[in-house]
mmCIF file with all atom_site columns, C-alpha atoms in Angstrom:
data_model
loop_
_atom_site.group_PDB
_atom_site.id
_atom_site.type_symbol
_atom_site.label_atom_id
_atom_site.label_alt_id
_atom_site.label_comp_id
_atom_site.label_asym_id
_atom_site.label_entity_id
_atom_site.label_seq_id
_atom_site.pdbx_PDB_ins_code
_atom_site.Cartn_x
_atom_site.Cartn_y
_atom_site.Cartn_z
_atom_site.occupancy
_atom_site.B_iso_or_equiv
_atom_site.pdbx_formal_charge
_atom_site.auth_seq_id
_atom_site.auth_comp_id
_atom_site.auth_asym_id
_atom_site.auth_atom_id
_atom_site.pdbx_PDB_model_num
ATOM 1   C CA . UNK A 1 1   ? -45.454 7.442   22.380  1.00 49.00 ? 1   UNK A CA 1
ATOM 2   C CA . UNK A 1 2   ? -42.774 5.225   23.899  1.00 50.00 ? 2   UNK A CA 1
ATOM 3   C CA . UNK A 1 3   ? -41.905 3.629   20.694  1.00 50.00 ? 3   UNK A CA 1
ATOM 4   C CA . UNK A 1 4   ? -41.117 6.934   19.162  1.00 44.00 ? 4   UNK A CA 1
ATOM 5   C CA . UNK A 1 5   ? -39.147 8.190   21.727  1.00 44.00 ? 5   UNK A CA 1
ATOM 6   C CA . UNK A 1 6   ? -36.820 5.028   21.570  1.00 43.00 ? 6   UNK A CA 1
ATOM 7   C CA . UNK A 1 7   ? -36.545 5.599   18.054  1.00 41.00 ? 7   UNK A CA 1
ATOM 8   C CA . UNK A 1 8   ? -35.429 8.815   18.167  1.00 40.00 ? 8   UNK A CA 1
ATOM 9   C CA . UNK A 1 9   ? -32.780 8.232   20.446  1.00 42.00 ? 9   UNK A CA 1
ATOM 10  C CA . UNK A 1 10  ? -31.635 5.077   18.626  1.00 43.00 ? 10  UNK A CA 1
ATOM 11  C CA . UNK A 1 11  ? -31.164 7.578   15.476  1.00 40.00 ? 11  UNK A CA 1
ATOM 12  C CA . UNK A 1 12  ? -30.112 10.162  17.655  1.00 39.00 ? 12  UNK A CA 1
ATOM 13  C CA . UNK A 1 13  ? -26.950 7.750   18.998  1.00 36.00 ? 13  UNK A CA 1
ATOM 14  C CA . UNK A 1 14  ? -26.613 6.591   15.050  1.00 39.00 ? 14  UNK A CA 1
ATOM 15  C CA . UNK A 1 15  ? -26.131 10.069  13.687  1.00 39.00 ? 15  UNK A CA 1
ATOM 16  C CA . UNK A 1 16  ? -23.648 11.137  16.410  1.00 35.00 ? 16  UNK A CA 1
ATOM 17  C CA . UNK A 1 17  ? -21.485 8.081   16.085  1.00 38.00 ? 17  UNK A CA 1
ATOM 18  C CA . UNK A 1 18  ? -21.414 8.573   12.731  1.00 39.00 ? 18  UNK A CA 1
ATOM 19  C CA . UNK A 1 19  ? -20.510 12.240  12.520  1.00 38.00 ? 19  UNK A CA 1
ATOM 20  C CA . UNK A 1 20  ? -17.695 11.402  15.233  1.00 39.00 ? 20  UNK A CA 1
ATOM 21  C CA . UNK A 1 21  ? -15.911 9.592   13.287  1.00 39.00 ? 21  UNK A CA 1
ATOM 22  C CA . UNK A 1 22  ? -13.912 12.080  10.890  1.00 40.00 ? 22  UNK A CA 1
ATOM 23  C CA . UNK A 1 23  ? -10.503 11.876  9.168   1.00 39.00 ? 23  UNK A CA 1
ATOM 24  C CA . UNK A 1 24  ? -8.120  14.960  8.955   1.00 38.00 ? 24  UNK A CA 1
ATOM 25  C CA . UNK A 1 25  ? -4.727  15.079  7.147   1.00 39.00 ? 25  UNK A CA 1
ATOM 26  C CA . UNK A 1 26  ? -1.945  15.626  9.676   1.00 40.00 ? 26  UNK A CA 1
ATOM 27  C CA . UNK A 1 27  ? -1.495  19.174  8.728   1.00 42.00 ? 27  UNK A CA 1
ATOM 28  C CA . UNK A 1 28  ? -4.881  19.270  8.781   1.00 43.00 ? 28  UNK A CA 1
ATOM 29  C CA . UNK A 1 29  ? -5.586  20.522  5.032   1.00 39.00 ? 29  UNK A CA 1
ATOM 30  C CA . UNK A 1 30  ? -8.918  19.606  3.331   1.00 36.00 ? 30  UNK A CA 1
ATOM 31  C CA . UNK A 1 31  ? -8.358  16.810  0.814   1.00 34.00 ? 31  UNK A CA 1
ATOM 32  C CA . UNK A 1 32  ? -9.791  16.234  -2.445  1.00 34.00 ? 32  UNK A CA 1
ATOM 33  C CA . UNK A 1 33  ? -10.934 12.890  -4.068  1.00 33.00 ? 33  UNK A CA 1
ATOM 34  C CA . UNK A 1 34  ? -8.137  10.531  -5.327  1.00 33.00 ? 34  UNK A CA 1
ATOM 35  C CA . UNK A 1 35  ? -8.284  1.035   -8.716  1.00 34.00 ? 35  UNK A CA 1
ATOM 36  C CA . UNK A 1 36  ? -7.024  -3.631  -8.888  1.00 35.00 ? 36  UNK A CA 1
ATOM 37  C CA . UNK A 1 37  ? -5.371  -6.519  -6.349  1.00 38.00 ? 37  UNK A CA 1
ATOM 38  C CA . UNK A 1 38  ? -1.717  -8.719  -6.421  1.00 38.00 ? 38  UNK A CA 1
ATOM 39  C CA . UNK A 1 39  ? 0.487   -8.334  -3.136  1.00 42.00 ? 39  UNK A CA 1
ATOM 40  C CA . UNK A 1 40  ? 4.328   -8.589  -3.943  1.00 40.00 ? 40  UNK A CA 1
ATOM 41  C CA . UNK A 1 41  ? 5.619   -11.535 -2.032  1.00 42.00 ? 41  UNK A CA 1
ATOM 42  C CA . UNK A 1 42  ? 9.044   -9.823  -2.185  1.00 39.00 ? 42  UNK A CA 1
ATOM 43  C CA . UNK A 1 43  ? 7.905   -6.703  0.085   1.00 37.00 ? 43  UNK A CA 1
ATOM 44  C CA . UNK A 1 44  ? 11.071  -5.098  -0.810  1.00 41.00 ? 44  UNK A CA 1
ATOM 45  C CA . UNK A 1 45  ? 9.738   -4.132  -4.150  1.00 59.00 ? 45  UNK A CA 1
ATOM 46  C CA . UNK A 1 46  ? 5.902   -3.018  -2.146  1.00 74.00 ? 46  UNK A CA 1
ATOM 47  C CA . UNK A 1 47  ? 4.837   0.015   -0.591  1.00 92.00 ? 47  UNK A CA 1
ATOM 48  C CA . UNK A 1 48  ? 4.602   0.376   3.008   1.00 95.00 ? 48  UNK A CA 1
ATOM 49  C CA . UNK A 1 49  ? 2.516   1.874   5.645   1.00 96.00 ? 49  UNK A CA 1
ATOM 50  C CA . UNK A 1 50  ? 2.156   1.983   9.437   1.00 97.00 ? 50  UNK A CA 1
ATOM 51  C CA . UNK A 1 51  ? -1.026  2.024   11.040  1.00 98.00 ? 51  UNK A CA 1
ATOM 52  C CA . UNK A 1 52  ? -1.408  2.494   14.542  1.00 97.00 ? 52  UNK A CA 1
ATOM 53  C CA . UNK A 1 53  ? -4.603  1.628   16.228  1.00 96.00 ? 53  UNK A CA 1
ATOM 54  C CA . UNK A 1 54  ? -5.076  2.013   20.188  1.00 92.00 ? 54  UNK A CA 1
ATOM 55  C CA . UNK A 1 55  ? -1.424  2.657   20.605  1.00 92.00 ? 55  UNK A CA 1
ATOM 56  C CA . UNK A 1 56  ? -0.646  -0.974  19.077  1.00 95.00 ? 56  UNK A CA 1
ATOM 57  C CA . UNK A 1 57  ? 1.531   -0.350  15.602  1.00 97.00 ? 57  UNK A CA 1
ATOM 58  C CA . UNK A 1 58  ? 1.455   -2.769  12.167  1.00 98.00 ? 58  UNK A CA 1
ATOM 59  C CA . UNK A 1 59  ? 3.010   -2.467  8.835   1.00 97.00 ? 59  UNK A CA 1
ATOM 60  C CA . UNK A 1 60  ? 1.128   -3.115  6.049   1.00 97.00 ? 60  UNK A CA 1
ATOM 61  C CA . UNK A 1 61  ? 2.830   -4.235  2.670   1.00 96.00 ? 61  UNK A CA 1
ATOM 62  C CA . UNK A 1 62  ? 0.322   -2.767  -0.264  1.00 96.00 ? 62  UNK A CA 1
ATOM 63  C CA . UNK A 1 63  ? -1.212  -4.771  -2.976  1.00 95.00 ? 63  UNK A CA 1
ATOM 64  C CA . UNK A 1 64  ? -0.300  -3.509  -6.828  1.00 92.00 ? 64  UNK A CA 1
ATOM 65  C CA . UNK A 1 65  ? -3.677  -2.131  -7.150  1.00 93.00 ? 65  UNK A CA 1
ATOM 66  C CA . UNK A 1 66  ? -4.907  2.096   -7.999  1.00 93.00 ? 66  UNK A CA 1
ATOM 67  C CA . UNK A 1 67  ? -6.668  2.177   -4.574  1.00 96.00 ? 67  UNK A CA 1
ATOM 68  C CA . UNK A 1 68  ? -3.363  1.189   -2.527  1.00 95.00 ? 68  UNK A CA 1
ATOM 69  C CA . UNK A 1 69  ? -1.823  4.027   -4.655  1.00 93.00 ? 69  UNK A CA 1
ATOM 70  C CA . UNK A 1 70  ? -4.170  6.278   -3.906  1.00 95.00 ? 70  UNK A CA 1
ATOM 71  C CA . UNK A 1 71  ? -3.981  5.627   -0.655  1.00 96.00 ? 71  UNK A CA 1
ATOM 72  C CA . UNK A 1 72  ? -0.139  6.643   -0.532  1.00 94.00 ? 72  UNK A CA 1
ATOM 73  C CA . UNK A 1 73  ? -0.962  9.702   -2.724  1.00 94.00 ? 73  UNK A CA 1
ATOM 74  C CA . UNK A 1 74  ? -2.976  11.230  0.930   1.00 94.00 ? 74  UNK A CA 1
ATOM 75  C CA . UNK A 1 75  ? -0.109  10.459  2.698   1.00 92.00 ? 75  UNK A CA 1
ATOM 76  C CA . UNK A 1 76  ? -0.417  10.011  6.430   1.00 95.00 ? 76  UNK A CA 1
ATOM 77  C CA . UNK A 1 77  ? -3.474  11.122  8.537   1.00 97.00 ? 77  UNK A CA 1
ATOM 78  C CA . UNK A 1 78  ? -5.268  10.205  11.734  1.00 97.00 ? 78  UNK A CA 1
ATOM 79  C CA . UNK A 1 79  ? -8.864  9.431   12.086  1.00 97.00 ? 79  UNK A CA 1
ATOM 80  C CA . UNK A 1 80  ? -10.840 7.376   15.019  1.00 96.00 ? 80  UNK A CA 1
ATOM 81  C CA . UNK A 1 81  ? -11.367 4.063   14.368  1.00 96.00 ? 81  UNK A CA 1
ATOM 82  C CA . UNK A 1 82  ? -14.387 1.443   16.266  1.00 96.00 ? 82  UNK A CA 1
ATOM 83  C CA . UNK A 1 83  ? -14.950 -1.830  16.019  1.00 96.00 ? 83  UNK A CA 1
ATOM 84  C CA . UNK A 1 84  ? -17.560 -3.524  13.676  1.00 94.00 ? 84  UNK A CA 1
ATOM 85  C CA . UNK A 1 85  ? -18.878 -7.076  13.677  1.00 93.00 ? 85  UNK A CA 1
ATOM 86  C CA . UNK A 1 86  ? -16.041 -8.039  15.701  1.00 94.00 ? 86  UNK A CA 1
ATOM 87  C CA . UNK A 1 87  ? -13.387 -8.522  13.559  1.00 96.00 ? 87  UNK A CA 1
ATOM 88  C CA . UNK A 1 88  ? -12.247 -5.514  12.198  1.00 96.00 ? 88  UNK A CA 1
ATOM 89  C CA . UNK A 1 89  ? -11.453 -2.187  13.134  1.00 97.00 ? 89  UNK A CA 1
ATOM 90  C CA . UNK A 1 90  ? -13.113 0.258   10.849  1.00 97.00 ? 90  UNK A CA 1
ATOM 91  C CA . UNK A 1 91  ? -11.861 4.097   10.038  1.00 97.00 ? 91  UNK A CA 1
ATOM 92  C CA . UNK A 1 92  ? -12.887 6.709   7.322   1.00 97.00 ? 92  UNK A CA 1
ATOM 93  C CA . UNK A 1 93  ? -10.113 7.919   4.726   1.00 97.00 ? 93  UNK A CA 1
ATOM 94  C CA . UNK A 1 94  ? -10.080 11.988  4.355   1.00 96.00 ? 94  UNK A CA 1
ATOM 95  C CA . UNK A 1 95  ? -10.536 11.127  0.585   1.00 94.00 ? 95  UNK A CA 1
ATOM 96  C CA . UNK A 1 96  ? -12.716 8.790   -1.562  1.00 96.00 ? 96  UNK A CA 1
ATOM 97  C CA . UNK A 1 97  ? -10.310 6.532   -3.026  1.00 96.00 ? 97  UNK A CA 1
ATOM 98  C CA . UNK A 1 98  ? -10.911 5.272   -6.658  1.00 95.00 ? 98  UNK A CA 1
ATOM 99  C CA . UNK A 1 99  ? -12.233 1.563   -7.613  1.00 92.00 ? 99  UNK A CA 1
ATOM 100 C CA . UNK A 1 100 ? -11.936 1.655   -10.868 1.00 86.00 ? 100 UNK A CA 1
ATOM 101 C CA . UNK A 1 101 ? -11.273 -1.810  -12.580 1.00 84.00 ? 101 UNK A CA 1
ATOM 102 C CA . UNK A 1 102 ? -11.457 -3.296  -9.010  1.00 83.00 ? 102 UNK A CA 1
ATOM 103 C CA . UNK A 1 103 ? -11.352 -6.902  -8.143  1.00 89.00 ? 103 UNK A CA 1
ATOM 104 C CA . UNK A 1 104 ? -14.153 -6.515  -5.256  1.00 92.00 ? 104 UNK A CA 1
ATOM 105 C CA . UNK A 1 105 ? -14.759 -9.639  -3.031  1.00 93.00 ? 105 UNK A CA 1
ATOM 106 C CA . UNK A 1 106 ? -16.683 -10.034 0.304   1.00 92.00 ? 106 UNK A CA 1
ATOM 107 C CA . UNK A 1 107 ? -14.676 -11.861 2.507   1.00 95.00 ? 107 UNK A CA 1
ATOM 108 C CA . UNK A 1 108 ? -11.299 -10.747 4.210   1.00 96.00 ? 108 UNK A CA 1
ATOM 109 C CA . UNK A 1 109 ? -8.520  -12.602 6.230   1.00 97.00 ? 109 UNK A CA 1
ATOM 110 C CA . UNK A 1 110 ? -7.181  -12.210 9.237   1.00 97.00 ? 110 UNK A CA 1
ATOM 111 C CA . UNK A 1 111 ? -4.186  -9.277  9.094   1.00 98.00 ? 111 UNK A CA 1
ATOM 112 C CA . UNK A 1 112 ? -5.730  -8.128  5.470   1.00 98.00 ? 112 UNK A CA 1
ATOM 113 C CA . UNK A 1 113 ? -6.145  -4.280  5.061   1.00 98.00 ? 113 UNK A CA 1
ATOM 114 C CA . UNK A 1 114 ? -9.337  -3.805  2.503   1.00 98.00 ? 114 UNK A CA 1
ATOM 115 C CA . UNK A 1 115 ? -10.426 0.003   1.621   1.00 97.00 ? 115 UNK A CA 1
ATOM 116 C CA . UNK A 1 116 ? -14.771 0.059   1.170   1.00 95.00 ? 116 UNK A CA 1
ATOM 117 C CA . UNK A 1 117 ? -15.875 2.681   -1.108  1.00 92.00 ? 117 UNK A CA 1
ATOM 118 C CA . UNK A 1 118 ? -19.327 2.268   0.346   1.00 91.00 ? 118 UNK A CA 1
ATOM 119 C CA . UNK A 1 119 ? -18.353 3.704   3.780   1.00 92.00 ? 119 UNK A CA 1
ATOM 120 C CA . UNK A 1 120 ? -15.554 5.733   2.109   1.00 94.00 ? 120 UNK A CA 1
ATOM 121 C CA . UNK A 1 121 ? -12.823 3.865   4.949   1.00 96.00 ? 121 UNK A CA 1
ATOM 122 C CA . UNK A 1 122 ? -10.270 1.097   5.600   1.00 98.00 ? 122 UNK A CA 1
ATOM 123 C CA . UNK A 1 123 ? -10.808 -2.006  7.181   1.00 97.00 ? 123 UNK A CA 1
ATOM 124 C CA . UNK A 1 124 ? -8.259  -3.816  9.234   1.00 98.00 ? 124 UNK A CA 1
ATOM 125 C CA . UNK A 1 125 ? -9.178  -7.205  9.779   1.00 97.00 ? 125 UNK A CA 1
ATOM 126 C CA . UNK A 1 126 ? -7.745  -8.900  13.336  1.00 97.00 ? 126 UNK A CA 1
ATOM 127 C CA . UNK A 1 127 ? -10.366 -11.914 12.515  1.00 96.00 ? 127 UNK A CA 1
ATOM 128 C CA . UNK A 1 128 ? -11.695 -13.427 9.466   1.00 96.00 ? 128 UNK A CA 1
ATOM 129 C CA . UNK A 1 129 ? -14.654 -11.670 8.130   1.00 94.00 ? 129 UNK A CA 1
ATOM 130 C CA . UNK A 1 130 ? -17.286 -12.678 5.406   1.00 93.00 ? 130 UNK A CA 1
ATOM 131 C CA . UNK A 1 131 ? -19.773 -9.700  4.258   1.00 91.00 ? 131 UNK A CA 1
ATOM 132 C CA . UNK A 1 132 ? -22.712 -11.147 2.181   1.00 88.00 ? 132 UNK A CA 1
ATOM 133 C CA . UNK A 1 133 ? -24.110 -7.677  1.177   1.00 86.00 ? 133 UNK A CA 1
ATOM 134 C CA . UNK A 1 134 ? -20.624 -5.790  0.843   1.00 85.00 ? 134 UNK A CA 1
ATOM 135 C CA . UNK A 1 135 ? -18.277 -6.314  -1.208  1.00 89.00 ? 135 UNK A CA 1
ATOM 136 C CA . UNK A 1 136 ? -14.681 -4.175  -1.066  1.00 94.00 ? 136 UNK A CA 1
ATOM 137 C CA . UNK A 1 137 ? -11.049 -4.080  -2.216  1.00 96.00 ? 137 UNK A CA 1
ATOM 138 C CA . UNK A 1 138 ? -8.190  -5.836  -0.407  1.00 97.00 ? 138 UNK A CA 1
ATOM 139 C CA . UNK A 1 139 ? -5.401  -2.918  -0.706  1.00 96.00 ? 139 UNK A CA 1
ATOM 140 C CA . UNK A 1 140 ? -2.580  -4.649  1.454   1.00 97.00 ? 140 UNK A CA 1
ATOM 141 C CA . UNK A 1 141 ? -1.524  -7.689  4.318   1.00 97.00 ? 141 UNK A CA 1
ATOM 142 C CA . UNK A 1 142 ? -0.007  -7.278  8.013   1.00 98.00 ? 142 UNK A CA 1
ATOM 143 C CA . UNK A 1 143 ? 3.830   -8.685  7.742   1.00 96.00 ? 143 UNK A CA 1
ATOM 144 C CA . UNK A 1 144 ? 4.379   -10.000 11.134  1.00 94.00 ? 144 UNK A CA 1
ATOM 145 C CA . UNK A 1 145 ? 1.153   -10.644 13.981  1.00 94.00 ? 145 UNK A CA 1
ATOM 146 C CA . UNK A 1 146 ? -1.512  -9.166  14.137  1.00 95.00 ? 146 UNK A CA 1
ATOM 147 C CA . UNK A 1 147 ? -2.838  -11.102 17.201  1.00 92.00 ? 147 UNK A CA 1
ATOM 148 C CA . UNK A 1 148 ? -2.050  -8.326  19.473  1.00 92.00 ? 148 UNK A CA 1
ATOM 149 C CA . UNK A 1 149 ? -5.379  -6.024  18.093  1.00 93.00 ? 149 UNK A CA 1
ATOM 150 C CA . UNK A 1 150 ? -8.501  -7.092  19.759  1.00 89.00 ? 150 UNK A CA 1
ATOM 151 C CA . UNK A 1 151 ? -11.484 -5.381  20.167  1.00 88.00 ? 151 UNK A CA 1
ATOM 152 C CA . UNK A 1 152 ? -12.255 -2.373  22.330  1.00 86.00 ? 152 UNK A CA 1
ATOM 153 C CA . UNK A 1 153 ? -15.346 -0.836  23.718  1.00 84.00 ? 153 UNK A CA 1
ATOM 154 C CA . UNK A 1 154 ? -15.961 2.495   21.663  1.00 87.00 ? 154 UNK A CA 1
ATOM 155 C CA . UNK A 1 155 ? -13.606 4.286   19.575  1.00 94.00 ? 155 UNK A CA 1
ATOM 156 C CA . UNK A 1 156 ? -10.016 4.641   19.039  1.00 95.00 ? 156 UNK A CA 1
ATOM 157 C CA . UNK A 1 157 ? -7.449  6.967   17.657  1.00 96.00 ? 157 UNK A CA 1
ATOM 158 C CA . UNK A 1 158 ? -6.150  5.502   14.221  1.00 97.00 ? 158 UNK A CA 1
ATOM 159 C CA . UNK A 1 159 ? -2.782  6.752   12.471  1.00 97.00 ? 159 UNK A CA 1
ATOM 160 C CA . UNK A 1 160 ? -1.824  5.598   9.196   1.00 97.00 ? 160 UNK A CA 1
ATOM 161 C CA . UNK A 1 161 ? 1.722   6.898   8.057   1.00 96.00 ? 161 UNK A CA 1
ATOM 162 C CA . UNK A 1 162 ? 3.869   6.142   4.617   1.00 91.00 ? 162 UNK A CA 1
ATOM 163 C CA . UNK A 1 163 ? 6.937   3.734   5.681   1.00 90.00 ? 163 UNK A CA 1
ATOM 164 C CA . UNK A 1 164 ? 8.203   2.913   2.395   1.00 72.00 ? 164 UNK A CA 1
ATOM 165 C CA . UNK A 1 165 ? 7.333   4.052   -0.708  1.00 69.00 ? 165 UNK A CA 1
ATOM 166 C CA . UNK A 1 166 ? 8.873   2.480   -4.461  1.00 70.00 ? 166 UNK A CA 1
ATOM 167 C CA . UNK A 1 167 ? 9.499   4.039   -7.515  1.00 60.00 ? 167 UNK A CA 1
ATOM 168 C CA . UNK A 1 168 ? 7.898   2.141   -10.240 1.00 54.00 ? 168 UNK A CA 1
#
């Protein structure tokens, strides 16, 4: 009887962190579903955006890729972000973002930004990770430090705003 009762509450604690962690626009409208991977050394000709996590701010140059744009077609929103396997802070986008024609790997440096369709968020990598059984889509690099983002104990607000956007 023990056993069950532990299980319960370990899916009990699973299903609430999971339904805590939601992504709104900044306006707060419901937003509909929104591909792959070269960053522009010359990040005057990339798209930028700003993400804010626990209070500490980083600009992200975006990689040439239909997920990065689709990113910058939500615009900005807030979400809560945690983090997982300690080395990246993980939050949900308010959209699915497309993967078509994606170049997918499993294993992200330190200061990459990488968008996983599987859990339908961004990742934003303050250590190196490697993922055997996931595999996702690097969508942009820090430009400066990122050595300032550690890890914290629960979760945190996360802001992600357009900077800089190109015409192409």
């Amino acid at each position: 009887m023990k056993k069950y009762i532990s299980l319960l509450a370990i899916a009990a604690t699973i299903g609430i962190i999971s339904c805590s962690n939601k992504a709104t626009s900044t306006n707060g409208e419901k937003l509909p579903l929104v591909e792959n991977t070269t960053i522009h050394n010359n990040t005057s000709e990339s798209d930028k955006i700003k993400i804010s996590i626990d209070g500490k701010s980083f600009v992200f140059k975006l990689a040439n890729n239909k997920t990065a744009a689709a990113l910058l077609k939500i615009g900005s929103f807030e979400t809560t972000a945690a983090v997982y396997h300690d080395n990246h802070y993980y939050g949900v986008t308010p959209k699915i973002l497309p993967i078509d024609n994606a170049s997918f790997v499993n294993t992200a440096k330190k200061g990459q930004l990488i968008y996983s369709q599987e859990y339908n968020g961004l990742g934003v990598f303050f250590e190196a990770g490697h993922f055997e059984n996931n595999e996702f889509v690097i969508i942009g690099e820090v430009e400066g430090d990122i050595s300032t983002l550690k890890a914290s104990k629960g979760q945190v607000d996360m802001k992600i705003e357009l900077i800089q956007k190109n015409k192409k």
